[in-house]
Short mmCIF file of C-alpha atoms and ligand atoms in Angstrom, two decimals:
data_model
loop_
_atom_site.label_atom_id
_atom_site.label_comp_id
_atom_site.label_asym_id
_atom_site.label_seq_id
_atom_site.Cartn_x
_atom_site.Cartn_y
_atom_site.Cartn_z
CA MET I 6 4.74 14.74 -1.35
CA ASN I 7 8.52 15.12 -0.58
CA GLU I 8 7.83 14.79 3.11
CA ARG I 9 5.74 11.59 2.47
CA ASP I 10 8.60 10.33 0.24
CA SER I 11 11.03 10.94 3.16
CA GLU I 12 8.94 9.04 5.47
CA ILE I 13 8.46 5.91 3.11
CA MET I 14 12.49 6.00 3.04
CA ALA I 15 12.81 6.16 6.79
CA GLN I 16 10.24 3.37 7.23
CA SER I 17 11.76 1.15 4.36
CA LEU I 18 15.47 1.84 6.26
CA SER I 19 14.49 0.72 9.47
CA GLY I 20 14.15 -2.92 8.26
CA TYR I 21 17.93 -2.52 7.36
CA GLY I 22 19.20 -1.64 10.81
CA TYR I 23 18.99 2.26 10.37
CA ILE I 24 17.30 4.40 12.88
CA GLU I 25 15.90 7.81 11.87
CA GLY I 26 16.64 11.35 13.02
CA MET I 27 20.39 11.74 14.19
CA GLU I 28 22.21 14.85 13.96
CA MET I 29 23.53 15.33 10.21
CA ASN I 30 27.33 15.26 11.42
CA GLU I 31 27.10 12.06 13.09
CA ALA I 32 24.95 10.13 11.09
CA ASP I 33 26.10 6.89 9.22
CA LEU I 34 23.73 7.86 6.26
CA VAL I 35 22.72 11.03 5.12
CA ILE I 36 19.73 11.10 2.60
CA LEU I 37 18.82 14.46 0.72
CA ASN I 38 15.45 14.31 -0.76
CA THR I 39 15.40 16.81 -3.30
CA CYS I 40 12.95 19.03 -5.00
CA SER I 41 13.63 20.82 -8.23
CA ILE I 42 10.63 22.80 -8.83
CA ARG I 43 12.23 26.32 -8.95
CA ALA I 44 15.80 26.90 -9.11
CA LYS I 45 16.02 28.13 -5.33
CA ALA I 46 15.66 24.85 -4.12
CA GLU I 47 18.03 22.99 -6.34
CA GLN I 48 20.41 25.49 -5.56
CA LYS I 49 20.07 24.99 -1.74
CA VAL I 50 21.03 20.94 -2.56
CA LEU I 51 23.95 21.75 -4.04
CA SER I 52 25.25 24.00 -1.37
CA LEU I 53 24.65 21.46 1.09
CA LEU I 54 26.12 18.79 -0.85
CA GLY I 55 29.29 20.98 -0.95
CA TYR I 56 29.23 21.36 3.05
CA LEU I 57 28.88 17.30 3.12
CA ARG I 58 31.89 16.89 1.36
CA LYS I 59 33.89 18.53 3.87
CA THR I 60 32.19 16.11 6.61
CA LYS I 61 32.83 13.13 4.61
CA LEU I 62 36.73 14.12 4.36
CA LYS I 63 36.62 13.89 8.43
CA ARG I 64 34.50 10.70 8.57
CA PRO I 65 34.87 8.63 5.42
CA ALA I 66 32.35 6.02 6.48
CA MET I 67 29.58 8.44 6.20
CA LYS I 68 27.28 7.53 3.13
CA ILE I 69 25.40 10.16 1.48
CA CYS I 70 22.35 9.34 -0.66
CA VAL I 71 20.61 12.09 -3.04
CA ALA I 72 16.88 11.03 -3.53
CA GLY I 73 13.87 12.93 -5.54
CA CYS I 74 13.95 15.36 -8.29
CA VAL I 75 17.34 16.62 -8.52
CA ALA I 76 18.61 13.03 -8.21
CA GLN I 77 16.16 12.13 -11.10
CA GLN I 78 17.06 15.31 -13.48
CA GLU I 79 20.67 15.21 -12.73
CA GLY I 80 21.54 11.36 -12.52
CA ASN I 81 25.03 11.02 -13.73
CA ARG I 82 26.13 14.33 -13.68
CA LEU I 83 25.27 14.80 -10.01
CA LEU I 84 28.01 11.99 -9.52
CA ASP I 85 30.49 13.38 -12.01
CA ARG I 86 30.26 16.68 -10.15
CA MET I 87 30.28 15.28 -6.69
CA PRO I 88 32.23 11.89 -6.36
CA HIS I 89 31.60 12.00 -2.56
CA ILE I 90 28.01 10.82 -3.10
CA ASP I 91 27.27 7.16 -2.68
CA LEU I 92 24.17 7.04 -4.25
CA VAL I 93 21.77 8.97 -6.64
CA ILE I 94 18.20 7.31 -6.72
CA GLY I 95 15.30 8.94 -8.69
CA THR I 96 11.70 9.37 -7.72
CA GLN I 97 10.48 5.84 -8.58
CA ASN I 98 13.40 4.29 -6.82
CA ILE I 99 12.64 5.46 -3.19
CA TYR I 100 10.87 2.17 -1.96
CA ASN I 101 13.94 0.05 -3.04
CA ILE I 102 16.41 2.39 -1.28
CA GLY I 103 17.82 -0.46 1.29
CA PRO I 104 18.52 -2.97 -1.37
CA LEU I 105 20.05 -0.26 -3.84
CA LEU I 106 22.15 1.17 -1.04
CA LEU I 107 23.78 -2.57 -0.49
CA ARG I 108 24.06 -2.95 -4.34
CA ALA I 109 25.67 0.17 -4.66
CA GLU I 110 28.60 -1.16 -1.96
CA THR I 111 28.68 -4.40 -3.60
CA ASP I 112 29.10 -3.78 -7.48
CA GLY I 113 29.40 -0.01 -7.46
CA SER I 114 26.12 0.86 -9.13
CA ARG I 115 25.73 4.39 -7.72
CA VAL I 116 23.22 5.82 -10.14
CA VAL I 117 19.62 4.80 -10.54
CA THR I 118 17.32 6.89 -12.03
CA GLU I 119 15.00 4.61 -14.27
CA LEU I 120 11.91 6.12 -15.31
CA ARG I 121 9.49 3.69 -16.30
CA ASP I 122 6.20 4.13 -18.02
CA ASP I 123 4.33 0.94 -16.75
CA TYR I 124 5.72 2.03 -13.30
CA ALA I 125 3.26 0.61 -10.41
CA ILE I 126 3.58 2.21 -6.93
CA PRO I 127 4.48 -0.88 -4.93
CA LYS I 128 2.39 -2.35 -1.92
CA PHE I 129 3.79 -0.39 0.96
CA LEU I 130 2.17 -0.32 4.26
CA PRO I 131 3.38 1.88 7.38
CA ALA I 132 4.30 -0.28 10.43
CA LEU I 133 3.32 1.76 13.41
CA SER I 134 2.83 1.24 17.23
CA PRO I 135 -0.48 2.09 18.42
CA MET I 136 -0.46 5.64 19.31
CA ALA I 137 -3.51 5.60 21.77
CA ALA I 138 -1.73 3.63 24.43
CA ASP I 139 1.08 6.16 24.46
CA ARG I 140 -1.48 8.49 24.79
CA ALA I 141 -3.22 6.92 27.89
CA GLU I 142 -0.08 7.25 29.61
CA SER I 143 0.44 10.78 29.74
CA ALA I 144 -1.43 13.60 30.54
CA CYS I 145 -0.50 15.70 27.40
CA ALA I 146 0.72 13.46 24.53
CA ALA I 147 4.15 13.69 23.43
CA PRO I 148 4.80 15.98 20.53
CA SER I 149 6.25 13.21 18.65
CA ILE I 150 2.96 11.75 18.14
CA GLN I 151 1.24 12.79 15.02
CA PHE I 152 -2.45 12.57 14.70
CA SER I 153 -2.41 13.96 11.22
CA LYS I 154 -0.83 11.93 8.38
CA PHE I 155 -0.16 11.85 4.53
CA VAL I 156 -0.98 9.05 2.31
CA THR I 157 0.17 8.92 -1.35
CA ILE I 158 -2.55 8.12 -3.60
CA MET I 159 -0.78 8.68 -6.83
CA GLN I 160 2.63 9.47 -8.37
CA GLY I 161 3.66 11.56 -11.50
CA CYS I 162 1.74 13.87 -13.82
CA ASN I 163 0.70 13.90 -17.42
CA ASN I 164 -0.27 17.65 -17.62
CA TYR I 165 2.70 19.32 -19.04
CA CYS I 166 2.13 22.81 -17.57
CA THR I 167 4.84 24.29 -19.83
CA TYR I 168 6.79 25.93 -16.78
CA CYS I 169 6.86 22.67 -14.81
CA VAL I 170 9.46 20.08 -14.43
CA VAL I 171 7.50 17.82 -12.42
CA PRO I 172 6.41 15.41 -15.57
CA TYR I 173 10.03 14.94 -16.34
CA THR I 174 10.79 14.32 -13.16
CA ARG I 175 8.24 12.37 -11.51
CA GLY I 176 7.30 10.52 -14.82
CA ARG I 177 3.96 9.71 -15.94
CA GLU I 178 0.90 9.67 -13.72
CA ILE I 179 0.18 6.36 -11.99
CA SER I 180 -2.46 5.96 -9.50
CA ARG I 181 -1.91 3.28 -6.43
CA ASN I 182 -4.07 0.60 -5.84
CA VAL I 183 -7.22 1.62 -3.93
CA ASP I 184 -7.13 -1.43 -1.70
CA ASP I 185 -3.79 -0.57 -0.75
CA ILE I 186 -4.79 2.97 0.03
CA ILE I 187 -7.63 1.89 2.14
CA GLU I 188 -5.76 -0.81 3.89
CA GLU I 189 -2.98 2.02 4.74
CA VAL I 190 -5.67 4.50 5.96
CA ASN I 191 -7.18 1.70 8.08
CA ILE I 192 -3.90 1.18 9.80
CA LEU I 193 -3.35 4.65 10.33
CA VAL I 194 -6.52 5.48 12.14
CA LYS I 195 -6.19 1.99 14.21
CA ALA I 196 -3.09 3.59 15.32
CA GLY I 197 -4.71 6.46 16.31
CA VAL I 198 -4.43 8.92 13.31
CA LYS I 199 -7.29 11.43 13.18
CA GLU I 200 -6.76 13.42 9.99
CA ILE I 201 -5.53 11.83 6.58
CA THR I 202 -4.62 14.30 3.48
CA LEU I 203 -4.62 12.09 0.18
CA LEU I 204 -1.71 13.40 -1.74
CA GLY I 205 -0.74 13.26 -5.45
CA GLN I 206 0.51 15.91 -8.08
CA ASN I 207 -3.02 15.86 -9.59
CA VAL I 208 -5.21 14.04 -7.37
CA ASN I 209 -8.31 15.13 -9.43
CA SER I 210 -7.44 12.82 -12.29
CA TYR I 211 -7.10 9.70 -9.83
CA GLY I 212 -7.97 6.43 -11.70
CA LYS I 213 -7.77 8.15 -14.95
CA ALA I 214 -4.31 6.95 -16.21
CA ASN I 215 -4.24 3.52 -15.04
CA ALA I 216 -7.04 1.03 -13.40
CA VAL I 217 -6.97 1.03 -10.00
CA THR I 218 -7.97 -2.54 -9.31
CA ALA I 219 -9.49 -5.02 -11.96
CA ASP I 220 -12.89 -5.12 -10.21
CA ARG I 221 -13.57 -1.60 -9.59
CA ARG I 222 -13.90 0.24 -12.99
CA PRO I 223 -14.63 2.92 -13.48
CA TYR I 224 -13.16 4.51 -10.16
CA ASN I 225 -12.51 7.90 -9.91
CA PHE I 226 -11.17 10.51 -7.04
CA SER I 227 -14.78 11.18 -5.71
CA ASP I 228 -15.25 7.49 -5.36
CA LEU I 229 -11.92 7.26 -3.42
CA LEU I 230 -13.02 10.28 -1.16
CA ARG I 231 -16.07 8.59 -0.33
CA GLU I 232 -14.34 5.32 0.65
CA VAL I 233 -11.71 6.85 2.39
CA SER I 234 -14.24 9.01 4.37
CA SER I 235 -15.98 6.06 5.81
CA VAL I 236 -13.16 4.28 7.25
CA GLU I 237 -14.32 4.17 10.97
CA GLY I 238 -12.62 6.38 13.26
CA LEU I 239 -11.30 8.98 10.67
CA ALA I 240 -12.24 12.30 11.99
CA ARG I 241 -11.01 14.55 9.17
CA LEU I 242 -10.06 14.45 5.39
CA ARG I 243 -8.26 16.46 2.98
CA PHE I 244 -6.22 16.29 -0.21
CA THR I 245 -3.85 18.11 -2.30
CA THR I 246 -3.14 19.02 -5.16
CA SER I 247 -5.93 19.62 -7.55
CA ASN I 248 -5.62 21.11 -11.09
CA PRO I 249 -8.78 23.16 -11.93
CA LYS I 250 -9.22 21.81 -15.25
CA ASP I 251 -9.84 18.30 -13.88
CA LEU I 252 -12.11 19.75 -10.98
CA THR I 253 -15.44 17.89 -11.73
CA ASP I 254 -18.89 18.73 -10.38
CA ALA I 255 -18.85 15.33 -8.52
CA LEU I 256 -15.75 16.11 -6.70
CA MET I 257 -17.19 19.50 -5.93
CA LYS I 258 -20.12 17.97 -4.42
CA SER I 259 -18.01 16.21 -2.05
CA PHE I 260 -17.55 19.21 0.13
CA ARG I 261 -21.15 19.12 0.63
CA ASP I 262 -21.93 15.32 1.30
CA VAL I 263 -18.45 13.85 2.78
CA LYS I 264 -19.05 14.76 6.28
CA ASN I 265 -15.34 14.56 7.50
CA LEU I 266 -13.83 16.41 4.41
CA CYS I 267 -12.41 19.63 5.90
CA PRO I 268 -13.91 22.82 4.35
CA GLN I 269 -10.66 23.86 3.01
CA PHE I 270 -9.28 23.46 -0.58
CA HIS I 271 -5.88 24.41 -2.27
CA LEU I 272 -6.80 25.00 -5.93
CA PRO I 273 -3.81 26.74 -7.71
CA VAL I 274 -4.89 29.05 -10.34
CA GLN I 275 -1.43 30.30 -11.52
CA SER I 276 -2.50 33.19 -13.39
CA GLY I 277 -5.46 35.33 -13.89
CA SER I 278 -4.72 36.15 -17.48
CA ASP I 279 -6.22 33.95 -20.24
CA ARG I 280 -3.31 34.61 -22.31
CA ILE I 281 -0.74 33.54 -19.77
CA LEU I 282 -2.81 30.65 -18.86
CA LYS I 283 -2.70 29.28 -22.25
CA SER I 284 0.70 29.89 -22.56
CA MET I 285 1.29 27.91 -19.43
CA ASN I 286 -1.05 25.01 -21.15
CA ARG I 287 -3.31 24.86 -17.87
CA LYS I 288 -6.24 24.51 -20.08
CA TYR I 289 -8.82 26.87 -18.13
CA THR I 290 -9.72 30.28 -18.40
CA ALA I 291 -9.97 32.89 -15.38
CA ALA I 292 -13.95 32.78 -15.97
CA GLN I 293 -13.88 29.20 -15.62
CA TYR I 294 -11.92 28.99 -12.66
CA LEU I 295 -13.91 31.69 -11.02
CA GLU I 296 -17.02 29.59 -11.93
CA LYS I 297 -15.97 26.88 -9.96
CA VAL I 298 -14.91 28.98 -7.10
CA GLU I 299 -18.82 30.19 -7.01
CA LYS I 300 -19.74 26.35 -7.24
CA LEU I 301 -17.50 25.45 -4.27
CA ARG I 302 -18.85 28.25 -2.14
CA GLU I 303 -22.51 27.24 -2.88
CA TYR I 304 -21.79 23.46 -2.00
CA MET I 305 -19.69 24.58 0.93
CA PRO I 306 -20.07 28.09 2.48
CA GLY I 307 -17.48 29.27 4.37
CA ILE I 308 -14.96 26.93 2.34
CA ALA I 309 -11.32 28.21 3.04
CA LEU I 310 -9.46 28.65 -0.58
CA THR I 311 -5.96 28.76 -1.07
CA THR I 312 -3.97 28.90 -4.43
CA ASP I 313 -0.49 29.16 -6.07
CA ILE I 314 0.43 32.13 -8.23
CA ILE I 315 3.62 32.64 -10.57
CA VAL I 316 4.46 35.96 -11.41
CA GLY I 317 6.85 37.08 -14.23
CA PHE I 318 5.90 34.23 -16.48
CA PRO I 319 7.44 34.77 -20.17
CA GLY I 320 5.59 37.29 -21.70
CA GLU I 321 3.50 38.42 -18.68
CA SER I 322 2.72 42.25 -19.48
CA ASP I 323 1.72 44.80 -16.77
CA GLU I 324 -2.15 44.01 -18.09
CA ASP I 325 -1.43 40.12 -17.52
CA PHE I 326 -0.28 40.90 -14.07
CA GLN I 327 -3.19 43.33 -13.32
CA ASP I 328 -5.54 40.37 -14.29
CA THR I 329 -3.99 38.06 -11.69
CA MET I 330 -4.35 41.23 -9.12
CA ASN I 331 -8.06 41.55 -10.13
CA LEU I 332 -8.45 37.65 -9.83
CA LEU I 333 -7.17 37.80 -6.47
CA GLU I 334 -9.60 40.80 -5.25
CA GLU I 335 -12.58 38.63 -7.25
CA VAL I 336 -11.86 35.59 -5.04
CA ARG I 337 -9.97 37.02 -1.92
CA PHE I 338 -8.17 33.83 -1.36
CA HIS I 339 -7.39 32.69 2.66
CA GLY I 340 -3.89 32.30 1.66
CA SER I 341 -1.60 31.82 -1.28
CA PHE I 342 1.77 30.62 -2.27
CA SER I 343 3.37 32.80 -4.79
CA PHE I 344 6.62 32.27 -6.85
CA LYS I 345 8.50 34.18 -9.34
CA TYR I 346 8.89 32.33 -12.63
CA SER I 347 11.92 30.24 -12.79
CA ASP I 348 13.66 28.48 -15.73
CA ARG I 349 13.34 24.87 -15.62
CA PRO I 350 15.35 22.61 -17.70
CA GLY I 351 13.72 20.74 -20.53
CA THR I 352 10.40 22.72 -20.00
CA GLN I 353 8.58 24.27 -22.88
CA ALA I 354 8.61 27.99 -20.94
CA SER I 355 12.40 27.81 -20.78
CA LYS I 356 12.47 27.83 -24.34
CA LEU I 357 10.07 30.92 -24.58
CA ALA I 358 11.95 34.21 -25.58
CA GLU I 359 10.30 36.94 -23.82
CA LYS I 360 11.77 36.62 -20.38
CA VAL I 361 10.30 38.88 -17.86
CA ASP I 362 12.99 41.12 -15.80
CA GLU I 363 14.15 40.03 -12.55
CA ARG I 364 13.63 43.28 -11.07
CA VAL I 365 9.79 43.33 -12.48
CA LYS I 366 9.38 40.20 -11.08
CA MET I 367 10.28 40.79 -7.88
CA GLU I 368 7.89 44.21 -7.55
CA ARG I 369 4.87 42.04 -9.17
CA LEU I 370 5.82 39.45 -6.29
CA ALA I 371 5.88 41.90 -3.58
CA VAL I 372 2.81 43.78 -4.90
CA PHE I 373 1.04 40.52 -4.97
CA GLN I 374 2.14 39.28 -1.40
CA GLN I 375 1.35 42.89 0.22
CA ARG I 376 -2.16 42.58 -0.79
CA GLN I 377 -2.61 38.89 -0.10
CA ASP I 378 -1.47 39.57 3.43
CA GLU I 379 -4.18 42.21 4.02
CA ILE I 380 -6.85 40.02 2.33
CA SER I 381 -5.66 36.79 4.66
CA LEU I 382 -5.83 39.29 7.72
CA LEU I 383 -9.25 40.42 6.79
CA ARG I 384 -10.47 36.55 6.16
CA ASN I 385 -8.83 35.42 9.39
CA ARG I 386 -10.99 38.55 11.27
CA GLU I 387 -14.10 37.04 10.08
CA TYR I 388 -13.72 34.12 12.10
CA VAL I 389 -13.46 36.30 15.36
CA GLY I 390 -16.41 35.53 17.52
CA HIS I 391 -17.22 32.34 16.05
CA GLY I 392 -16.84 28.75 17.05
CA GLN I 393 -14.51 26.48 15.21
CA SER I 394 -13.53 22.74 15.44
CA VAL I 395 -9.86 22.50 16.09
CA MET I 396 -7.59 19.45 16.56
CA LEU I 397 -4.94 20.07 18.99
CA GLU I 398 -1.40 19.47 17.86
CA GLU I 399 0.45 20.79 20.84
CA CYS I 400 -0.89 20.86 24.47
CA SER I 401 0.61 21.61 27.72
CA GLU I 402 -0.11 23.51 31.14
CA SER I 403 0.94 26.86 29.48
CA GLY I 404 -1.22 26.06 26.22
CA GLY I 405 -0.53 25.07 22.69
CA LYS I 406 -1.71 25.05 19.11
CA GLY I 407 -4.27 23.40 16.83
CA ARG I 408 -5.67 23.59 13.26
CA THR I 409 -9.14 24.35 12.40
CA GLY I 410 -10.99 22.43 9.69
CA THR I 411 -10.32 25.35 7.43
CA ASN I 412 -6.24 24.68 8.06
CA HIS I 413 -6.11 27.83 10.10
CA ILE I 414 -3.49 27.61 12.82
CA VAL I 415 -5.15 28.69 16.24
CA HIS I 416 -2.97 29.30 19.48
CA PHE I 417 -4.56 28.92 23.01
CA SER I 418 -3.20 29.41 26.50
CA GLU I 419 -5.32 27.10 28.36
CA CYS I 420 -5.93 23.27 27.46
CA ARG I 421 -8.66 22.73 29.83
CA GLY I 422 -7.82 19.29 30.40
CA HIS I 423 -7.40 18.25 26.61
CA VAL I 424 -4.67 16.56 25.06
CA ALA I 425 -3.11 16.59 21.68
CA GLY I 426 -5.25 14.63 19.11
CA ASP I 427 -8.37 15.77 20.94
CA ILE I 428 -10.76 17.87 18.50
CA VAL I 429 -12.49 20.72 20.44
CA ARG I 430 -14.79 23.50 19.91
CA MET I 431 -13.09 26.68 20.15
CA LYS I 432 -14.47 30.25 20.35
CA ILE I 433 -12.02 32.53 18.13
CA VAL I 434 -11.12 35.70 19.92
CA HIS I 435 -8.21 37.36 17.66
CA ALA I 436 -7.11 37.07 14.43
CA GLY I 437 -3.50 37.73 12.94
CA GLN I 438 -2.12 37.62 9.41
CA HIS I 439 -1.10 34.04 9.90
CA SER I 440 -3.07 32.51 12.50
CA LEU I 441 -5.67 32.82 15.23
CA ARG I 442 -6.10 32.68 19.00
CA GLY I 443 -9.11 30.75 20.37
CA GLU I 444 -10.44 29.57 23.76
CA ILE I 445 -11.55 26.17 24.30
CA GLU I 446 -15.21 26.02 24.96
CA LYS I 447 -16.68 23.90 27.70
CA THR I 448 -18.85 21.75 25.78
CA ASP I 449 -18.31 18.00 24.25
CA GLU I 450 -19.83 19.24 20.68
CA VAL I 451 -17.59 19.60 17.82
N1 LIG U 597 8.72 28.70 -11.56
C1 LIG U 597 7.94 29.14 -10.53
N2 LIG U 597 7.02 28.54 -10.20
C2 LIG U 597 6.78 27.06 -10.25
N3 LIG U 597 5.98 26.31 -9.79
C3 LIG U 597 6.10 25.18 -10.49
N4 LIG U 597 7.22 25.24 -11.32
C4 LIG U 597 7.57 26.51 -11.54
C5 LIG U 597 8.44 27.52 -12.05
N5 LIG U 597 9.11 26.94 -12.92
C6 LIG U 597 4.85 26.51 -8.55
C7 LIG U 597 3.52 26.51 -9.30
C8 LIG U 597 3.14 25.35 -8.71
C9 LIG U 597 4.01 25.10 -7.27
C10 LIG U 597 4.17 23.93 -6.56
O1 LIG U 597 5.26 25.68 -7.79
O2 LIG U 597 3.03 27.83 -8.67
O3 LIG U 597 1.67 25.14 -8.37
FE1 LIG U 598 3.32 20.33 -12.68
FE2 LIG U 598 1.01 20.76 -11.59
FE3 LIG U 598 1.20 21.27 -13.99
FE4 LIG U 598 1.47 18.55 -13.27
S1 LIG U 598 -0.64 19.65 -12.76
S2 LIG U 598 2.66 19.69 -14.95
S3 LIG U 598 2.41 18.82 -11.51
S4 LIG U 598 2.08 22.14 -12.17
#
């Protein structure tokens, strides 16, 4: 989400004469696009801003803009603490960064963090030069060419999981206009993009909070998936992130019916304990989650499942944590992102009294991660000896890397005349904990 937001700001600013990607110490404008999901992410921003204070003393003309969730959350407080910041813009204002920078110079409005309930995601389409032409000129495509792109389909969240700051920093859930989404996907695919990932905090509730166009109602995420998947030339489709409570049977069936939907699903469970899930306001039980996992595997055998886990949520006992470990054993996720619970300002969980000791959180995290690593390795070994469809991301005489439909990275040492962006058939010959090794097969079939 943040990555796509950074891209949107860079694309918007190219109309104002800015070119992306200079060294931070030489840039005329530095934008920190911030995340406040956990305290650690926020601390990183504050220390980088401290460093930039010194840079600005040497080069006073350099402008500093803080965007995203920390900007939204802190607003004027950030400017009071760090007067060397030129502009603080909230999550709903990123499309407007150009005019806001100009305005900051003229009338000194340096904080813009309005969050509107009736916000509509502006029509914003990427201006890209065709990649196919660049590709034809070089034997192996330049690494700067991206064949995989993110497309935002919604913003904000209405779920109020008790640990989560997102509803406060990104505002109410707003679905983007479906025609704008389809137009953006068409532009990207015509420019050479092969793989699209649809993005939102909770994509499963696309179309629920607001109509996506006047003439297409009711319209939901399964409808959108089907429509995007049929854009001609789109080889691969993915989406993230989903809340299990909104995962419908229709959406699960998409894995069976939508041919270019990749066999991979990130489905955050957060905890295996019903007591903790209730206290997190997740609105499903471990058994309901497992039922959905079973159905997904029925509709798409071999689907690679990943998840998010929080350990040490307030009140989490040894038994609750054991329930999480049991769920891990039951599902045997291909991979997971696991975090120590971190208090976030304004959230319900931050007001809960029974905080878990930091040392206990660390121990639980280590136990979880060690077991997940073992399972990931075993899961990866299941691919050895089998064929996989792989999109090449980097490719040179000495080999390169690509990604399977299941979202595993595959390294290879011979490109056999292929170039980045090609989707090839590979035989997996070795499995590590975090990646696979493969050999390109001599066939056109993918
Ligand atoms: N503490 C720890 N982890 C959190 N996450 C969200 N909020 C918190 C928090 N306060 C994790 C959840 C979510 C992922 C993006 O970040 O697991 O799915
Ligand atoms: Fe946060 Fe996701 Fe829950 Fe929304 S669904 S409140 S983004 S964890």
